[in-house]
Coordinates of N, CA and C and ligand atoms in Angstrom, one line a residue:
M1 N 119.2 56.8 18.4 CA 119.8 57.3 17.4 C 121.5 57.6 17.9
T2 N 122.2 57.9 16.9 CA 123.6 58.0 16.7 C 124.0 58.9 18.3
G3 N 123.2 60.0 18.4 CA 123.1 60.6 19.6 C 123.4 60.0 21.2
G4 N 122.6 59.1 20.9 CA 122.7 58.4 22.3 C 123.9 57.7 22.2
V5 N 124.2 57.0 21.2 CA 125.4 56.2 21.1 C 126.8 57.0 21.6
S6 N 127.0 58.1 21.2 CA 127.9 59.0 21.7 C 127.9 59.5 23.1
A7 N 126.9 59.5 23.6 CA 126.5 59.8 24.8 C 127.0 58.8 25.8
L8 N 126.5 57.5 25.4 CA 127.2 56.5 26.3 C 128.8 56.4 26.0
R9 N 129.4 56.6 24.6 CA 130.8 56.4 24.9 C 131.5 57.5 25.8
A10 N 130.7 58.7 25.7 CA 131.5 59.6 26.6 C 131.1 59.4 28.3
G11 N 130.7 58.3 28.5 CA 130.2 57.8 30.0 C 129.3 58.4 30.7
R12 N 128.1 58.9 30.0 CA 127.2 59.4 30.5 C 125.6 58.8 30.2
R13 N 124.7 58.9 30.6 CA 123.6 58.1 30.2 C 122.6 59.1 29.2
A14 N 122.6 58.2 28.2 CA 121.9 58.4 26.8 C 120.8 59.7 27.0
G15 N 120.0 59.4 28.6 CA 118.9 60.2 28.5 C 119.3 61.7 28.7
D16 N 120.7 62.1 29.1 CA 121.0 63.3 29.7 C 121.3 64.0 28.5
V17 N 121.1 63.5 27.1 CA 121.2 64.6 25.7 C 120.1 64.3 25.2
R18 N 119.6 65.6 24.9 CA 118.3 65.7 24.0 C 118.5 65.9 22.5
L19 N 118.6 64.9 21.7 CA 118.4 65.1 20.4 C 117.6 66.4 19.7
V20 N 118.1 66.9 19.3 CA 117.1 68.1 18.6 C 117.2 67.6 16.9
A21 N 116.2 66.9 16.3 CA 116.4 66.9 15.0 C 116.2 68.2 14.1
V22 N 117.0 68.7 13.6 CA 116.9 70.2 12.9 C 116.5 69.9 11.1
S23 N 115.1 70.0 11.2 CA 114.4 69.9 10.0 C 114.1 70.9 9.0
K24 N 115.0 72.0 9.2 CA 114.7 73.1 8.4 C 115.1 72.6 6.9
S25 N 114.4 73.4 6.1 CA 114.1 73.1 4.5 C 113.7 71.5 4.2
F26 N 113.4 70.4 5.0 CA 113.1 69.3 4.9 C 111.6 69.0 5.0
P27 N 110.7 68.5 4.4 CA 109.3 68.4 4.3 C 108.7 67.7 5.4
V28 N 107.4 68.0 5.9 CA 106.7 67.3 7.0 C 106.9 65.9 7.1
E29 N 107.0 65.5 5.6 CA 106.7 63.7 5.4 C 108.3 63.6 6.0
A30 N 109.1 63.8 5.7 CA 110.6 63.5 6.4 C 110.4 63.3 7.9
M31 N 109.8 64.4 8.3 CA 109.8 64.7 9.9 C 108.8 63.4 10.5
L32 N 107.7 63.0 9.7 CA 107.1 62.0 10.0 C 107.7 60.2 10.4
E33 N 108.8 60.6 9.2 CA 109.4 59.3 9.4 C 110.3 59.1 10.2
A34 N 111.1 60.4 10.8 CA 111.8 60.2 12.4 C 111.0 60.0 13.4
Y35 N 109.5 61.0 13.4 CA 108.6 60.7 14.6 C 108.4 59.3 14.6
D36 N 107.8 58.5 13.4 CA 107.8 57.3 13.8 C 109.0 56.2 13.9
A37 N 109.9 56.7 14.0 CA 111.0 55.9 14.5 C 111.1 56.5 16.0
G38 N 110.6 57.4 16.6 CA 110.5 57.8 18.1 C 111.1 59.1 18.1
Q39 N 111.5 59.9 17.0 CA 112.2 61.1 17.3 C 110.9 62.1 17.5
R40 N 111.4 63.0 18.9 CA 110.1 63.8 19.5 C 110.5 65.3 19.6
D41 N 111.7 65.4 19.6 CA 112.2 67.1 19.4 C 112.9 67.6 17.9
F42 N 112.2 68.5 17.6 CA 112.5 69.2 16.3 C 112.7 70.4 16.3
G43 N 113.4 70.9 15.5 CA 114.1 72.3 15.2 C 113.8 72.8 13.9
E44 N 114.0 74.2 14.0 CA 113.9 74.8 12.5 C 114.6 76.1 12.8
N45 N 114.6 77.0 11.8 CA 115.4 78.2 12.0 C 114.7 79.3 11.6
R46 N 113.9 79.4 11.0 CA 112.9 80.3 10.6 C 111.5 80.2 11.2
V47 N 111.1 81.2 11.6 CA 109.6 81.3 12.5 C 108.7 80.9 11.5
Q48 N 108.6 81.5 10.2 CA 107.3 81.1 9.3 C 107.3 79.3 9.2
E49 N 108.3 79.1 8.7 CA 108.5 77.5 8.0 C 108.2 77.0 9.5
A50 N 108.5 77.6 10.8 CA 108.2 76.8 12.2 C 106.6 76.6 12.4
L51 N 106.1 77.8 12.2 CA 104.4 77.8 12.5 C 103.9 77.0 11.3
Q52 N 104.5 76.8 10.1 CA 103.5 76.3 9.2 C 103.6 74.7 9.6
K53 N 105.1 74.4 9.9 CA 104.7 72.9 10.1 C 104.1 72.6 11.5
I54 N 104.4 73.1 12.4 CA 103.5 73.3 13.6 C 102.0 73.0 13.5
A55 N 101.4 74.0 12.7 CA 100.0 73.8 12.0 C 99.8 72.4 11.4
R56 N 100.7 72.2 10.6 CA 100.5 70.6 9.9 C 100.6 69.3 10.8
L57 N 101.3 69.3 12.1 CA 101.6 68.3 13.1 C 101.3 68.6 14.1
S58 N 99.8 69.1 14.3 CA 99.1 69.8 15.7 C 98.8 68.8 16.2
D59 N 98.3 67.4 15.5 CA 98.3 66.2 16.2 C 99.2 65.4 17.2
K60 N 100.5 65.6 17.0 CA 101.4 65.0 16.9 C 102.4 65.6 18.5
E61 N 102.7 64.9 19.2 CA 103.4 65.1 20.5 C 104.8 65.6 20.4
I62 N 105.1 66.8 19.9 CA 106.2 67.3 19.2 C 106.9 68.4 20.4
G63 N 108.2 68.2 20.5 CA 108.8 69.4 21.4 C 109.5 70.4 20.4
W64 N 109.2 71.6 20.3 CA 109.3 72.4 19.0 C 110.4 73.3 19.7
H65 N 111.8 73.4 18.5 CA 112.7 74.3 19.1 C 113.5 75.3 17.8
L66 N 113.1 76.4 18.1 CA 113.8 77.5 17.3 C 115.1 77.5 17.9
V67 N 116.0 77.3 16.6 CA 117.5 77.1 16.6 C 118.2 78.2 16.1
G68 N 117.3 78.7 15.3 CA 118.2 80.2 14.5 C 117.7 81.4 15.0
H69 N 118.6 82.5 14.4 CA 118.3 83.7 15.0 C 116.9 84.4 14.9
L70 N 116.6 85.2 16.1 CA 115.0 85.6 16.0 C 115.2 86.9 16.0
Q71 N 114.3 87.3 15.2 CA 114.0 88.8 14.7 C 113.0 89.5 16.2
S72 N 113.2 90.9 16.5 CA 112.4 90.8 17.5 C 110.6 91.1 17.1
N73 N 110.6 91.2 15.7 CA 109.1 91.7 15.1 C 108.8 90.2 15.1
K74 N 109.3 89.1 15.1 CA 108.6 87.7 15.1 C 108.7 87.1 16.4
A75 N 109.2 87.8 17.5 CA 109.3 87.1 18.9 C 107.8 86.8 19.5
K76 N 107.0 87.5 19.1 CA 105.8 87.3 20.1 C 105.0 85.9 19.2
K77 N 105.1 86.5 18.0 CA 104.3 84.7 17.3 C 105.1 83.6 17.6
A78 N 106.4 83.8 17.6 CA 107.2 82.5 18.1 C 106.7 82.1 19.3
A79 N 106.7 82.7 20.2 CA 106.8 82.6 21.8 C 105.0 81.8 21.7
A80 N 104.0 82.1 21.0 CA 102.9 81.7 21.2 C 102.6 79.9 21.0
R81 N 103.8 80.1 20.3 CA 103.6 78.6 19.6 C 105.0 77.4 20.0
I82 N 106.3 78.0 20.2 CA 107.4 77.5 20.0 C 107.9 77.2 21.4
G83 N 107.9 75.8 22.0 CA 108.5 75.6 23.1 C 110.0 75.8 23.5
W84 N 110.9 75.9 22.8 CA 112.2 76.1 23.1 C 112.8 77.4 22.3
I85 N 113.3 78.4 22.7 CA 113.9 79.2 22.0 C 115.6 79.3 22.2
H86 N 116.4 78.7 21.0 CA 117.8 78.8 21.5 C 118.7 79.7 21.4
A87 N 118.3 80.5 20.6 CA 119.0 81.7 20.2 C 118.7 83.2 20.6
I88 N 118.2 83.5 21.8 CA 118.3 84.7 22.5 C 119.9 85.6 22.5
D89 N 119.8 86.7 21.8 CA 121.1 87.4 22.2 C 120.8 88.6 22.5
D90 N 119.5 89.4 22.7 CA 119.3 90.7 23.3 C 118.3 91.0 24.1
V91 N 118.2 91.8 25.0 CA 116.9 92.3 25.9 C 116.0 92.4 25.1
E92 N 115.6 92.8 24.0 CA 114.3 93.3 23.7 C 114.1 92.1 23.1
V93 N 114.7 91.3 22.3 CA 113.8 90.0 21.7 C 113.8 89.4 23.1
L94 N 114.3 89.0 24.1 CA 114.0 88.2 25.1 C 112.6 88.8 25.6
R95 N 112.4 90.1 25.9 CA 111.3 91.0 26.4 C 110.2 90.4 25.8
R96 N 110.2 90.6 24.4 CA 109.1 90.3 23.6 C 108.7 88.6 23.5
V97 N 109.8 88.1 23.5 CA 109.4 86.4 23.9 C 108.7 86.3 25.0
D98 N 109.2 87.1 26.2 CA 108.3 87.0 27.4 C 107.0 87.5 27.3
E99 N 106.5 88.6 26.4 CA 105.3 89.1 26.6 C 104.6 88.4 25.6
G100 N 105.0 87.8 24.6 CA 104.4 86.7 23.9 C 103.7 85.3 24.5
A101 N 104.7 85.0 25.3 CA 104.5 83.8 26.2 C 103.4 84.0 26.9
V102 N 103.6 85.2 27.7 CA 102.4 85.5 29.0 C 101.2 85.7 28.2
A103 N 101.3 86.3 27.2 CA 100.0 86.5 26.3 C 99.3 85.8 26.0
A104 N 99.8 84.0 25.6 CA 99.5 83.2 25.2 C 99.2 82.3 26.3
G105 N 99.4 82.5 27.5 CA 99.2 81.8 28.8 C 100.2 80.4 28.6
R106 N 101.4 80.6 28.4 CA 102.3 79.6 28.6 C 103.9 80.1 28.6
T107 N 104.7 79.4 29.0 CA 106.0 79.5 29.2 C 106.8 78.7 28.4
V108 N 108.0 79.7 27.9 CA 108.8 79.2 26.8 C 110.4 79.1 27.4
D109 N 110.9 77.9 27.1 CA 112.3 78.1 27.6 C 113.2 78.7 26.7
V110 N 114.1 79.2 27.2 CA 115.1 80.2 26.2 C 116.4 79.6 26.9
L111 N 117.2 80.0 25.8 CA 119.0 79.7 25.7 C 119.4 81.0 25.2
I112 N 120.4 81.3 26.1 CA 121.2 82.5 25.3 C 121.9 82.2 24.3
Q113 N 122.2 82.7 23.1 CA 123.3 82.2 22.3 C 124.5 83.2 22.3
V114 N 125.4 82.5 22.7 CA 126.6 83.4 23.3 C 127.7 83.2 22.0
D115 N 128.3 84.5 21.7 CA 129.2 84.4 20.8 C 130.7 84.6 21.2
L116 N 131.3 83.1 21.2 CA 133.0 83.4 21.6 C 133.7 83.9 20.4
A117 N 133.6 83.6 19.1 CA 134.9 83.6 18.1 C 134.3 85.4 17.8
L118 N 133.6 85.8 18.1 CA 133.1 87.1 17.3 C 133.4 87.4 15.7
E119 N 132.9 86.2 15.1 CA 132.7 86.3 13.7 C 131.6 87.4 13.4
P120 N 131.8 88.3 12.1 CA 131.3 89.2 11.9 C 129.7 88.8 11.5
T121 N 129.4 87.6 10.8 CA 128.5 87.1 10.2 C 127.9 86.1 11.4
K122 N 128.0 85.9 12.6 CA 127.5 85.5 13.6 C 126.8 86.3 14.5
H123 N 125.4 85.6 14.9 CA 125.0 86.4 15.9 C 125.1 85.7 17.1
G124 N 124.6 86.2 18.4 CA 124.7 85.7 20.0 C 125.5 86.9 20.6
A125 N 125.4 86.9 21.7 CA 125.8 87.7 23.1 C 127.2 87.8 23.2
P126 N 127.9 88.5 22.9 CA 129.4 88.4 23.3 C 129.6 88.2 25.0
V127 N 130.6 87.5 25.4 CA 130.5 87.1 26.5 C 130.4 88.2 27.6
E128 N 130.9 89.5 27.8 CA 130.5 90.1 28.2 C 129.2 90.6 28.5
R129 N 128.7 90.4 27.1 CA 126.8 90.9 27.8 C 126.1 90.0 28.4
V130 N 126.7 88.6 28.7 CA 125.7 88.0 28.7 C 124.9 87.8 30.3
P131 N 126.0 88.4 31.4 CA 125.7 88.4 32.7 C 124.3 89.4 32.5
A132 N 124.3 90.3 31.9 CA 123.2 91.4 31.9 C 121.7 90.7 31.4
L133 N 122.0 89.7 30.1 CA 120.9 89.0 29.9 C 120.2 88.1 30.6
I134 N 121.5 87.6 31.5 CA 121.0 86.4 33.0 C 120.2 87.4 33.5
D135 N 120.5 88.6 34.0 CA 120.0 89.4 35.1 C 118.2 89.8 34.6
A136 N 118.3 90.1 33.0 CA 116.8 90.5 32.7 C 116.1 89.4 32.6
A137 N 116.6 88.2 32.1 CA 115.9 86.7 32.1 C 115.3 86.6 33.5
L138 N 116.1 86.6 34.8 CA 115.6 86.0 36.0 C 114.1 86.4 36.2
P139 N 113.7 87.7 36.4 CA 112.2 88.1 37.0 C 111.3 87.5 35.7
L140 N 111.6 87.3 34.7 CA 110.5 86.6 33.8 C 109.4 85.7 34.3
S141 N 108.3 85.5 33.7 CA 107.8 84.4 34.0 C 106.9 83.7 32.9
G142 N 106.9 84.2 31.5 CA 106.9 83.8 30.4 C 108.0 83.1 29.9
A143 N 109.0 83.9 29.8 CA 110.4 83.3 29.1 C 111.0 82.9 30.4
R144 N 111.7 81.5 30.4 CA 112.5 80.9 31.3 C 113.4 80.6 30.9
L145 N 114.7 81.4 31.8 CA 115.8 80.7 31.1 C 116.5 79.5 31.7
V146 N 116.5 78.8 30.5 CA 117.2 77.4 30.9 C 118.8 76.9 30.6
G147 N 119.5 78.0 30.0 CA 120.8 77.6 29.4 C 121.3 78.6 28.4
V148 N 122.4 77.8 28.0 CA 123.4 78.8 26.7 C 123.5 77.9 25.4
M149 N 123.5 78.7 24.2 CA 123.7 78.0 23.1 C 124.9 78.5 22.4
L150 N 125.7 77.5 21.8 CA 126.5 77.8 20.8 C 126.5 77.3 19.2
L151 N 127.3 78.3 18.5 CA 127.4 77.8 17.1 C 129.0 78.4 16.8
P152 N 129.6 77.4 17.1 CA 131.1 77.6 16.9 C 131.3 77.9 15.6
P153 N 132.5 78.4 15.2 CA 133.4 78.7 13.8 C 133.1 77.4 13.1
L154 N 132.9 77.2 11.6 CA 133.1 76.2 11.1 C 134.5 75.4 11.5
V155 N 134.6 74.2 11.7 CA 135.8 73.5 11.2 C 135.9 72.3 10.2
N156 N 137.4 72.0 9.7 CA 136.9 70.7 9.0 C 137.3 69.4 10.0
D157 N 138.1 69.2 11.0 CA 138.1 68.4 11.9 C 137.3 68.7 13.2
P158 N 136.2 67.6 13.6 CA 135.4 68.3 14.6 C 136.3 68.3 15.9
E159 N 137.6 67.9 16.3 CA 138.2 68.3 17.3 C 138.8 69.5 17.5
D160 N 138.7 70.5 16.1 CA 139.2 71.7 16.5 C 137.9 73.0 17.2
A161 N 136.8 71.9 16.9 CA 135.6 72.5 17.9 C 135.6 72.5 19.2
R162 N 136.4 71.5 19.8 CA 136.4 71.1 21.4 C 136.8 72.2 22.2
P163 N 137.7 73.0 21.6 CA 138.0 74.1 23.0 C 137.0 75.1 22.9
W164 N 136.1 75.3 21.7 CA 134.5 76.3 21.7 C 133.8 75.5 22.8
F165 N 133.5 74.5 22.5 CA 132.6 73.7 23.7 C 133.0 73.5 24.9
R166 N 134.1 73.8 24.9 CA 134.7 73.8 26.3 C 134.6 74.9 27.0
R167 N 134.7 75.9 26.2 CA 134.8 77.2 27.2 C 133.5 77.6 27.2
L168 N 132.5 77.1 26.4 CA 131.1 77.8 26.5 C 130.6 76.7 28.0
R169 N 131.0 75.7 28.4 CA 130.8 74.7 29.6 C 131.5 75.8 30.7
E170 N 132.6 75.8 30.6 CA 133.4 76.7 32.0 C 132.3 78.1 31.9
L171 N 132.2 78.7 31.0 CA 131.8 79.8 31.2 C 130.2 79.9 31.8
R172 N 129.7 78.9 31.4 CA 128.2 78.4 32.0 C 128.3 78.2 33.5
D173 N 129.7 77.7 33.7 CA 129.8 77.0 35.3 C 129.8 78.4 36.2
D174 N 130.7 79.2 35.6 CA 130.9 80.7 36.4 C 129.5 81.4 36.4
W175 N 128.7 81.2 35.2 CA 127.5 82.3 35.4 C 126.4 81.1 36.4
A176 N 126.6 80.3 36.5 CA 125.4 79.6 37.2 C 125.9 80.1 38.6
R177 N 127.1 80.4 38.8 CA 127.3 80.8 40.3 C 127.0 82.4 40.4
L178 N 126.4 82.9 39.7 CA 126.0 84.2 40.0 C 124.6 84.2 40.4
D179 N 124.6 85.6 41.1 CA 123.5 85.5 42.3 C 121.9 85.4 41.6
G180 N 121.4 84.6 42.4 CA 119.4 84.2 42.0 C 120.0 83.2 40.6
V181 N 120.9 83.0 40.1 CA 120.4 82.2 39.1 C 120.0 80.7 39.4
G182 N 120.6 80.1 40.6 CA 120.2 78.8 41.2 C 120.3 77.6 39.9
G183 N 119.8 77.0 39.8 CA 119.9 75.8 38.8 C 119.2 76.1 37.2
R184 N 119.3 77.3 37.0 CA 118.6 77.6 35.9 C 119.4 77.8 34.5
L185 N 120.5 77.8 34.5 CA 121.5 77.4 33.5 C 122.0 75.9 33.0
V186 N 120.8 74.6 33.4 CA 121.3 73.6 33.2 C 121.3 73.4 31.8
Q187 N 121.1 74.1 30.7 CA 121.1 73.2 29.6 C 122.4 73.7 28.6
L188 N 123.0 73.2 28.0 CA 124.1 73.4 27.2 C 124.0 73.3 25.5
S189 N 123.2 74.0 24.8 CA 122.9 73.5 23.6 C 124.3 73.6 22.3
M190 N 124.8 72.7 22.5 CA 126.0 72.7 21.4 C 125.9 71.6 20.5
G191 N 126.7 71.5 19.3 CA 127.0 70.4 18.6 C 126.0 70.0 17.7
M192 N 126.7 70.0 16.3 CA 125.9 69.6 15.0 C 126.3 68.3 14.4
S193 N 125.7 68.1 13.5 CA 126.0 66.8 12.5 C 127.4 66.4 12.5
Q194 N 128.4 67.5 12.4 CA 129.8 66.9 12.1 C 130.5 66.7 13.6
D195 N 130.1 67.5 14.8 CA 130.8 67.4 16.0 C 129.7 67.1 17.1
F196 N 128.8 66.5 17.3 CA 127.9 66.3 18.1 C 128.8 65.6 19.3
E197 N 129.5 64.6 18.5 CA 130.1 63.7 19.7 C 131.1 64.2 20.5
V198 N 132.1 65.2 19.9 CA 132.8 65.9 20.9 C 132.1 66.8 21.7
A199 N 130.9 67.4 21.5 CA 130.1 68.3 22.1 C 129.5 67.7 23.3
V200 N 129.2 66.6 23.1 CA 128.6 65.4 24.2 C 129.7 65.3 25.2
E201 N 131.1 64.6 24.7 CA 132.0 64.9 25.6 C 132.4 65.8 26.3
E202 N 132.0 67.1 25.9 CA 132.2 68.1 26.5 C 131.0 69.1 27.4
G203 N 130.2 68.1 27.6 CA 129.1 68.4 28.4 C 127.8 68.9 27.7
A204 N 127.5 68.6 26.5 CA 126.3 69.1 26.0 C 125.0 68.3 26.4
T205 N 124.0 69.2 26.6 CA 122.8 68.3 27.0 C 121.9 68.3 26.0
M206 N 121.9 69.0 24.9 CA 121.1 69.2 23.7 C 121.9 69.3 22.7
V207 N 122.0 68.3 21.6 CA 122.7 68.7 20.4 C 121.6 68.5 19.1
R208 N 122.1 69.7 18.7 CA 121.1 70.1 17.2 C 121.3 69.7 15.5
V209 N 121.0 68.6 15.5 CA 121.5 67.7 14.3 C 120.7 67.6 13.2
G210 N 121.1 68.0 12.0 CA 120.0 68.4 10.9 C 120.5 66.9 9.5
S211 N 121.6 67.6 8.9 CA 122.0 66.5 7.6 C 122.4 65.0 7.9
A212 N 123.0 64.9 9.2 CA 123.1 63.6 9.8 C 121.8 62.6 9.7
I213 N 120.9 63.4 10.0 CA 119.2 62.2 10.1 C 119.2 62.5 8.8
F214 N 118.8 63.8 8.4 CA 117.8 63.9 7.1 C 118.4 64.0 6.0
G215 N 119.8 64.1 5.8 CA 120.5 64.1 4.7 C 121.0 65.5 4.1
E216 N 121.6 65.6 3.2 CA 122.4 67.1 2.7 C 121.0 67.9 2.5
R217 N 121.0 69.2 3.2 CA 119.8 69.9 2.2 C 120.8 70.9 1.0
S218 N 119.7 71.0 0.2 CA 119.9 71.5 -1.0 C 120.1 73.1 -0.9
A219 N 119.6 73.8 -0.2 CA 120.0 75.1 0.1 C 121.1 75.3 1.3
Ligands
PLP301 C1 121.1 74.2 10.5 C2 121.6 74.0 12.1 C3 122.0 73.1 12.8 C4 122.1 71.6 12.2 O1 123.2 71.6 11.2 P1 123.9 70.3 10.6 O2 124.8 70.4 10.3 O3 122.8 70.0 9.3 O4 123.7 69.3 11.9 C5 122.0 73.3 14.1 N1 122.1 74.7 14.3 C6 121.6 75.5 14.0 C7 121.5 76.9 14.6 C8 121.4 75.3 12.6 O5 121.3 76.4 11.8

């Protein structure tokens, strides 16, 4: 799909970038069309909708991603079924994801959502709180820290998102050198329909693309 094309343009192998098809608000029929075309990673932003779709597509080999904010009262349920949780921004939620994963006998790959622009309407951990979250994540066996995620401010020109993507990559590189982190911050989840090409050029390893695949959402 198009994510692969821009990876090539950025001089990297297409396999380095995981395309997460964000299917929120679209029916499973639309997901099956993408699945039949070879798409295997799907993203949802609400736990309830994700769990319903997981139940309906249980015979398919799908990597499920929760890309939206996770409330702590839904964390255990999410951890029992979902493979990747992109938007961890607090220690309490992280601990509950870990407990849910351990109780279900599985591991969940988690990413810390970083709030760079400090917009009042956005979730995410401010930069100064991220090292404490990383520390809290390192000893956990159910929730496995794999990277960081960004939802930058909305811009009209995708080029205006570039400084945010670059900043996240630089911060990630700093955090990756903290004691004990080792190779555990490999994933950079950034870039959506309108700006994923720029995100890939700035080092994204996962792009979360909805409308460019499924069309405009009505709600
Ligand atoms: C909806 C959503 C996306 C996909 O957005 P599009 O503009 O449709 O590509 C990506 N990430 C998150 C967190 C979302 O909520």
